[in-house]
């Protein structure tokens, strides 16, 4: 009977197809073709047969059905096992992979460093866990000095060990070791007790700078900081120095820059003033110079400090400091 030969070749083709499957979908298509459609077509032929033939052909159909079921089920479990062992198939192509980007704070810091190094400054680092002596006392802030309240400090073990509230501490450490002329910047993380809001975080990055030598005047401070801001934000940016107060400098000046968003016309970012405060600065207080053993009659110097996070808000035109900590790579790639 031709039909028996057809069934045998169908068995052979089933085995061949199952060997080549690459997806669960293919297995289910094979299942449908062999177990549903073909078996159904075989059953439909029973009606044309005699009772005797029906019995024997019925058995042949059942044998085929069992055979197909067994082979398909074997293929299914083999496929599942292969799939789970291929969990880390590095050859699998994925087309929407997000590529990492340099963090905007690091990118901006590198730019700032480049400008200062170009002007002859060298980079000095110091410890984040600091002694009161370096963080306050030698910066003209003895205990009970009211200016200490300007910086709410995290203490590791009060009253002497703390998390530095500014990187000015590094300037003291550097001056203790080096003799003038000295020209350094000290970047790093600093800590202050602060609630998190759009403009504040208890940990932030600061870059402070110091230049001490003979005949250093406020004119040098103005020249260096103006050059720096114009290098980073462009020649068109306006810079002004406004009287301010810091215990470790005298005189002291806050540095304002014309608002980069509105060009000085006044907008929400600059609160309508056309200016944004970007740094603090001043001439190093003689007490600070004397405290590290420098002759304050011979040497003078200036110091400045800027908050990198705040600076980044202006530089990247962001409205919230928190965005810098949210690890949103799509943002990193945009800015
Ligand atoms: Zn503005």
Tab-separated table of C-alpha atoms and ligand atoms in Angstrom:
chain	number	residue	atom	x	y	z
A	1	UNK	CA	0.000	0.000	0.000
A	2	UNK	CA	1.373	3.399	-1.096
A	3	UNK	CA	-0.017	4.965	2.022
A	4	UNK	CA	2.370	2.981	4.245
A	5	UNK	CA	5.342	4.186	2.214
A	6	UNK	CA	4.026	7.742	2.448
A	7	UNK	CA	3.794	7.433	6.247
A	8	UNK	CA	7.359	6.096	6.448
A	9	UNK	CA	8.691	9.004	4.388
A	10	UNK	CA	6.659	11.403	6.509
A	11	UNK	CA	8.413	9.975	9.613
A	12	UNK	CA	11.795	10.522	7.943
A	13	UNK	CA	10.960	14.111	6.949
A	14	UNK	CA	9.729	14.823	10.497
A	15	UNK	CA	13.060	13.717	11.940
A	16	UNK	CA	14.967	15.838	9.423
A	17	UNK	CA	12.903	18.926	10.178
A	18	UNK	CA	13.234	18.512	13.937
A	19	UNK	CA	17.001	18.334	13.594
A	20	UNK	CA	17.041	21.793	12.019
A	21	UNK	CA	14.708	23.718	14.343
A	22	UNK	CA	16.009	27.023	15.699
A	23	UNK	CA	12.941	28.387	17.460
A	24	UNK	CA	9.973	27.299	19.573
A	25	UNK	CA	7.750	28.698	16.843
A	26	UNK	CA	9.189	26.240	14.298
A	27	UNK	CA	8.479	23.318	16.646
A	28	UNK	CA	4.902	24.407	17.048
A	29	UNK	CA	4.543	24.715	13.253
A	30	UNK	CA	5.890	21.156	12.847
A	31	UNK	CA	3.486	19.953	15.526
A	32	UNK	CA	0.584	21.503	13.696
A	33	UNK	CA	1.654	20.088	10.313
A	34	UNK	CA	2.344	16.499	11.435
A	35	UNK	CA	0.151	15.927	14.473
A	36	UNK	CA	-2.898	17.918	13.440
A	37	UNK	CA	-3.162	18.318	9.672
A	38	UNK	CA	-1.494	15.078	8.545
A	39	UNK	CA	-3.039	12.834	11.192
A	40	UNK	CA	-6.426	14.365	10.419
A	41	UNK	CA	-5.965	13.634	6.690
A	42	UNK	CA	-5.097	10.001	7.541
A	43	UNK	CA	-8.225	9.625	9.681
A	44	UNK	CA	-10.340	11.040	6.880
A	45	UNK	CA	-9.239	8.146	4.663
A	46	UNK	CA	-10.581	5.527	7.089
A	47	UNK	CA	-14.116	5.930	5.844
A	48	UNK	CA	-13.217	4.481	2.434
A	49	UNK	CA	-11.816	1.274	3.912
A	50	UNK	CA	-13.353	-2.038	4.801
A	51	UNK	CA	-13.794	-2.984	8.459
A	52	UNK	CA	-10.704	-5.223	8.353
A	53	UNK	CA	-8.568	-2.550	6.664
A	54	UNK	CA	-9.890	0.092	9.034
A	55	UNK	CA	-8.599	-1.879	11.991
A	56	UNK	CA	-5.104	-2.287	10.585
A	57	UNK	CA	-4.848	1.263	9.155
A	58	UNK	CA	-6.205	2.702	12.390
A	59	UNK	CA	-3.311	1.027	14.207
A	60	UNK	CA	-0.832	2.440	11.641
A	61	UNK	CA	-2.214	5.946	12.227
A	62	UNK	CA	-1.914	5.541	16.015
A	63	UNK	CA	1.657	4.277	15.646
A	64	UNK	CA	2.517	7.327	13.540
A	65	UNK	CA	0.839	9.608	16.020
A	66	UNK	CA	2.799	8.114	18.943
A	67	UNK	CA	6.015	8.282	16.958
A	68	UNK	CA	5.479	11.940	16.016
A	69	UNK	CA	4.485	12.912	19.563
A	70	UNK	CA	7.566	11.268	21.031
A	71	UNK	CA	9.981	12.847	18.525
A	72	UNK	CA	8.432	16.305	18.851
A	73	UNK	CA	8.478	16.154	22.638
A	74	UNK	CA	12.167	15.063	22.560
A	75	UNK	CA	12.954	18.003	20.287
A	76	UNK	CA	11.086	20.386	22.573
A	77	UNK	CA	13.020	19.412	25.683
A	78	UNK	CA	16.324	19.455	23.801
A	79	UNK	CA	15.536	22.932	22.497
A	80	UNK	CA	14.646	24.204	25.987
A	81	UNK	CA	17.906	22.858	27.423
A	82	UNK	CA	19.925	24.498	24.656
A	83	UNK	CA	18.124	27.764	25.213
A	84	UNK	CA	18.885	27.884	28.935
A	85	UNK	CA	22.568	27.072	28.416
A	86	UNK	CA	22.722	29.897	25.872
A	87	UNK	CA	21.705	32.477	28.507
A	88	UNK	CA	24.921	34.392	28.016
A	89	UNK	CA	25.293	34.037	24.288
A	90	UNK	CA	27.592	36.950	23.514
A	91	UNK	CA	26.982	36.585	19.809
A	92	UNK	CA	23.312	37.542	20.110
A	93	UNK	CA	22.856	40.857	18.350
A	94	UNK	CA	21.053	43.621	20.161
A	95	UNK	CA	20.540	46.861	18.292
A	96	UNK	CA	19.522	49.329	21.027
A	97	UNK	CA	22.498	49.009	23.369
A	98	UNK	CA	23.150	52.173	25.386
A	99	UNK	CA	26.792	53.148	25.351
A	100	UNK	CA	28.241	54.790	28.468
A	101	UNK	CA	29.354	58.404	28.499
A	102	UNK	CA	31.705	60.487	30.564
A	103	UNK	CA	29.921	61.993	33.582
A	104	UNK	CA	29.219	65.707	32.984
A	105	UNK	CA	30.900	66.696	36.261
A	106	UNK	CA	34.097	64.892	35.281
A	107	UNK	CA	33.946	66.361	31.795
A	108	UNK	CA	33.520	69.889	33.165
A	109	UNK	CA	36.174	69.359	35.820
A	110	UNK	CA	38.681	68.283	33.159
A	111	UNK	CA	37.913	71.441	31.180
A	112	UNK	CA	38.426	73.628	34.271
A	113	UNK	CA	41.628	71.829	35.198
A	114	UNK	CA	42.932	72.303	31.672
A	115	UNK	CA	42.396	76.083	31.871
A	116	UNK	CA	44.127	76.443	35.254
A	117	UNK	CA	46.995	74.132	34.355
A	118	UNK	CA	47.387	76.239	31.205
A	119	UNK	CA	47.862	79.268	33.478
A	120	UNK	CA	50.591	77.503	35.474
A	121	UNK	CA	48.571	75.982	38.351
A	122	UNK	CA	49.293	72.471	39.550
A	123	UNK	CA	46.712	70.072	41.011
A	124	UNK	CA	46.975	69.082	44.692
A	125	UNK	CA	44.761	66.576	46.518
A	126	UNK	CA	44.089	66.120	50.222
A	127	UNK	CA	42.123	63.937	52.660
A	128	UNK	CA	38.320	64.072	52.881
A	129	UNK	CA	38.385	63.167	56.570
A	130	UNK	CA	40.106	66.162	58.034
A	131	UNK	CA	41.262	67.675	61.302
A	132	UNK	CA	39.562	70.771	62.690
A	133	UNK	CA	42.966	72.418	62.559
A	134	UNK	CA	43.121	72.279	58.739
A	135	UNK	CA	39.432	72.762	58.037
A	136	UNK	CA	38.877	75.731	60.378
A	137	UNK	CA	41.536	76.807	62.807
A	138	UNK	CA	44.377	77.554	60.416
A	139	UNK	CA	41.898	79.241	58.064
A	140	UNK	CA	41.417	82.016	60.587
A	141	UNK	CA	38.385	80.340	62.164
A	142	UNK	CA	39.325	79.442	65.758
A	143	UNK	CA	36.710	77.593	67.828
A	144	UNK	CA	33.619	79.691	68.568
A	145	UNK	CA	34.334	81.819	65.512
A	146	UNK	CA	30.862	82.757	64.195
A	147	UNK	CA	31.880	81.937	60.608
A	148	UNK	CA	31.949	78.248	61.507
A	149	UNK	CA	28.164	78.393	61.443
A	150	UNK	CA	28.315	79.268	57.752
A	151	UNK	CA	29.307	75.669	57.121
A	152	UNK	CA	27.274	73.059	58.965
A	153	UNK	CA	29.808	70.357	59.470
A	154	UNK	CA	29.602	66.556	59.716
A	155	UNK	CA	31.784	65.401	62.613
A	156	UNK	CA	33.413	61.965	62.648
A	157	UNK	CA	34.475	62.497	66.248
A	158	UNK	CA	33.781	65.953	67.636
A	159	UNK	CA	35.449	68.316	68.129
A	160	UNK	CA	38.557	67.426	66.157
A	161	UNK	CA	37.813	64.997	63.317
A	162	UNK	CA	35.343	65.934	60.613
A	163	UNK	CA	34.405	65.561	56.968
A	164	UNK	CA	35.980	68.544	55.281
A	165	UNK	CA	33.467	71.298	54.545
A	166	UNK	CA	35.658	72.835	51.848
A	167	UNK	CA	38.878	72.001	50.038
A	168	UNK	CA	40.576	75.087	51.536
A	169	UNK	CA	42.027	72.577	54.011
A	170	UNK	CA	44.225	71.286	51.179
A	171	UNK	CA	45.647	74.780	50.688
A	172	UNK	CA	46.834	74.846	54.310
A	173	UNK	CA	48.406	71.396	53.976
A	174	UNK	CA	50.139	72.479	50.750
A	175	UNK	CA	51.459	75.726	52.281
A	176	UNK	CA	52.825	73.813	55.261
A	177	UNK	CA	54.930	71.722	52.902
A	178	UNK	CA	55.848	74.232	50.193
A	179	UNK	CA	57.498	77.609	50.112
A	180	UNK	CA	56.233	80.443	47.850
A	181	UNK	CA	55.840	80.927	44.964
A	182	UNK	CA	52.899	78.565	45.136
A	183	UNK	CA	50.181	78.194	42.520
A	184	UNK	CA	47.749	75.317	43.039
A	185	UNK	CA	44.168	74.173	42.589
A	186	UNK	CA	42.629	71.616	44.933
A	187	UNK	CA	39.575	69.783	43.601
A	188	UNK	CA	37.512	67.267	45.545
A	189	UNK	CA	34.364	66.268	47.380
A	190	UNK	CA	33.221	68.300	50.377
A	191	UNK	CA	30.427	67.717	52.887
A	192	UNK	CA	27.927	69.973	54.621
A	193	UNK	CA	24.789	69.199	56.584
A	194	UNK	CA	22.109	70.172	54.103
A	195	UNK	CA	18.700	68.939	53.033
A	196	UNK	CA	18.502	67.737	49.460
A	197	UNK	CA	16.601	70.176	47.251
A	198	UNK	CA	16.980	71.347	43.622
A	199	UNK	CA	19.994	73.468	44.555
A	200	UNK	CA	21.575	71.575	47.480
A	201	UNK	CA	23.101	68.181	48.242
A	202	UNK	CA	25.030	67.255	51.418
A	203	UNK	CA	28.011	66.162	49.322
A	204	UNK	CA	29.299	68.205	46.425
A	205	UNK	CA	32.460	68.973	44.481
A	206	UNK	CA	34.556	72.020	44.974
A	207	UNK	CA	37.584	73.440	43.235
A	208	UNK	CA	39.665	75.873	45.181
A	209	UNK	CA	42.720	77.723	44.016
A	210	UNK	CA	45.606	79.499	45.665
A	211	UNK	CA	48.424	81.683	44.447
A	212	UNK	CA	51.020	83.037	46.863
A	213	UNK	CA	54.223	84.866	45.916
A	214	UNK	CA	55.839	88.253	46.234
A	215	UNK	CA	53.799	91.167	44.893
A	216	UNK	CA	50.566	89.298	44.257
A	217	UNK	CA	47.696	91.768	44.248
A	218	UNK	CA	43.962	91.851	43.739
A	219	UNK	CA	44.692	92.688	40.090
A	220	UNK	CA	46.248	89.207	39.677
A	221	UNK	CA	43.165	87.627	41.222
A	222	UNK	CA	40.908	89.564	38.848
A	223	UNK	CA	43.008	88.708	35.818
A	224	UNK	CA	43.218	84.969	36.557
A	225	UNK	CA	39.530	84.506	37.390
A	226	UNK	CA	38.299	86.646	34.502
A	227	UNK	CA	40.518	84.719	32.080
A	228	UNK	CA	39.266	81.445	33.528
A	229	UNK	CA	35.569	82.325	33.115
A	230	UNK	CA	36.063	83.607	29.584
A	231	UNK	CA	38.007	80.469	28.605
A	232	UNK	CA	35.187	78.231	29.868
A	233	UNK	CA	32.084	80.254	28.936
A	234	UNK	CA	33.324	82.377	26.023
A	235	UNK	CA	34.832	85.820	25.503
A	236	UNK	CA	31.441	87.550	25.525
A	237	UNK	CA	30.769	86.669	29.156
A	238	UNK	CA	30.751	89.587	31.627
A	239	UNK	CA	32.572	89.226	34.984
A	240	UNK	CA	32.285	91.389	38.086
A	241	UNK	CA	33.732	91.276	41.580
A	242	UNK	CA	31.423	92.170	44.430
A	243	UNK	CA	32.506	92.811	48.063
A	244	UNK	CA	31.846	89.798	50.260
A	245	UNK	CA	33.062	88.154	53.450
A	246	UNK	CA	35.088	84.991	54.085
A	247	UNK	CA	37.143	84.612	57.270
A	248	UNK	CA	40.278	83.436	55.463
A	249	UNK	CA	40.488	86.280	52.920
A	250	UNK	CA	40.671	90.053	53.268
A	251	UNK	CA	39.388	91.771	51.219
A	252	UNK	CA	36.934	89.190	49.906
A	253	UNK	CA	34.911	89.207	46.706
A	254	UNK	CA	32.066	87.165	45.317
A	255	UNK	CA	32.495	86.628	41.584
A	256	UNK	CA	29.457	87.150	39.386
A	257	UNK	CA	29.216	86.220	35.751
A	258	UNK	CA	26.666	87.530	33.260
A	259	UNK	CA	23.826	85.011	32.897
A	260	UNK	CA	24.638	82.677	30.019
A	261	UNK	CA	20.969	81.842	29.538
A	262	UNK	CA	19.614	85.353	28.910
A	263	UNK	CA	22.888	87.110	28.063
A	264	UNK	CA	22.413	89.502	30.987
A	265	UNK	CA	18.873	90.636	30.140
A	266	UNK	CA	17.325	88.922	33.171
A	267	UNK	CA	15.540	85.570	33.368
A	268	UNK	CA	14.364	82.962	35.885
A	269	UNK	CA	17.818	81.382	36.207
A	270	UNK	CA	19.436	84.672	37.245
A	271	UNK	CA	16.314	85.777	39.152
A	272	UNK	CA	15.946	88.738	36.825
A	273	UNK	CA	19.318	90.250	37.745
A	274	UNK	CA	21.276	89.237	34.642
A	275	UNK	CA	24.104	87.941	36.883
A	276	UNK	CA	24.949	84.587	38.490
A	277	UNK	CA	27.331	84.150	41.411
A	278	UNK	CA	29.864	81.492	40.413
A	279	UNK	CA	32.710	81.718	42.911
A	280	UNK	CA	34.066	83.228	46.095
A	281	UNK	CA	37.518	84.771	46.287
A	282	UNK	CA	39.813	87.174	48.088
A	283	UNK	CA	43.310	88.046	49.195
A	284	UNK	CA	44.652	85.439	51.641
A	285	UNK	CA	44.295	86.758	55.190
A	286	UNK	CA	47.695	87.620	56.773
A	287	UNK	CA	46.768	85.395	59.764
A	288	UNK	CA	46.530	82.404	57.422
A	289	UNK	CA	49.927	83.139	55.869
A	290	UNK	CA	51.559	83.653	59.268
A	291	UNK	CA	49.913	80.465	60.555
A	292	UNK	CA	51.786	78.331	58.009
A	293	UNK	CA	55.045	80.193	58.647
A	294	UNK	CA	55.044	82.584	55.700
A	295	UNK	CA	56.178	86.168	56.190
A	296	UNK	CA	52.990	88.091	55.411
A	297	UNK	CA	54.981	91.279	54.837
A	298	UNK	CA	56.962	89.609	52.074
A	299	UNK	CA	54.346	87.349	50.554
A	300	UNK	CA	50.786	87.986	49.516
A	301	UNK	CA	48.333	85.792	47.713
A	302	UNK	CA	44.824	85.204	46.560
A	303	UNK	CA	42.456	82.267	46.944
A	304	UNK	CA	39.204	81.330	45.263
A	305	UNK	CA	36.667	78.556	45.396
A	306	UNK	CA	33.864	77.383	43.196
A	307	UNK	CA	31.207	74.728	43.644
A	308	UNK	CA	31.527	72.420	40.666
A	309	UNK	CA	27.887	71.250	40.892
A	310	UNK	CA	26.442	74.771	40.841
A	311	UNK	CA	28.878	75.662	38.120
A	312	UNK	CA	27.663	72.647	36.134
A	313	UNK	CA	24.041	73.832	36.362
A	314	UNK	CA	24.999	77.040	34.576
A	315	UNK	CA	27.413	75.357	32.201
A	316	UNK	CA	24.977	72.660	31.078
A	317	UNK	CA	21.845	74.745	31.607
A	318	UNK	CA	20.245	72.286	34.031
A	319	UNK	CA	17.551	73.296	36.515
A	320	UNK	CA	18.308	70.750	39.246
A	321	UNK	CA	21.530	69.685	40.900
A	322	UNK	CA	19.998	66.235	41.541
A	323	UNK	CA	20.043	65.487	37.801
A	324	UNK	CA	23.804	65.166	38.127
A	325	UNK	CA	23.337	62.146	40.415
A	326	UNK	CA	20.568	60.280	38.646
A	327	UNK	CA	22.801	58.364	36.231
A	328	UNK	CA	20.587	59.147	33.278
A	329	UNK	CA	22.887	58.166	30.437
A	330	UNK	CA	20.587	59.669	27.823
A	331	UNK	CA	21.164	63.035	29.530
A	332	UNK	CA	24.929	62.470	29.581
A	333	UNK	CA	24.884	61.873	25.851
A	334	UNK	CA	22.912	65.054	25.211
A	335	UNK	CA	25.112	67.421	27.153
B	1	LIG	ZN1	19.390	85.185	33.059
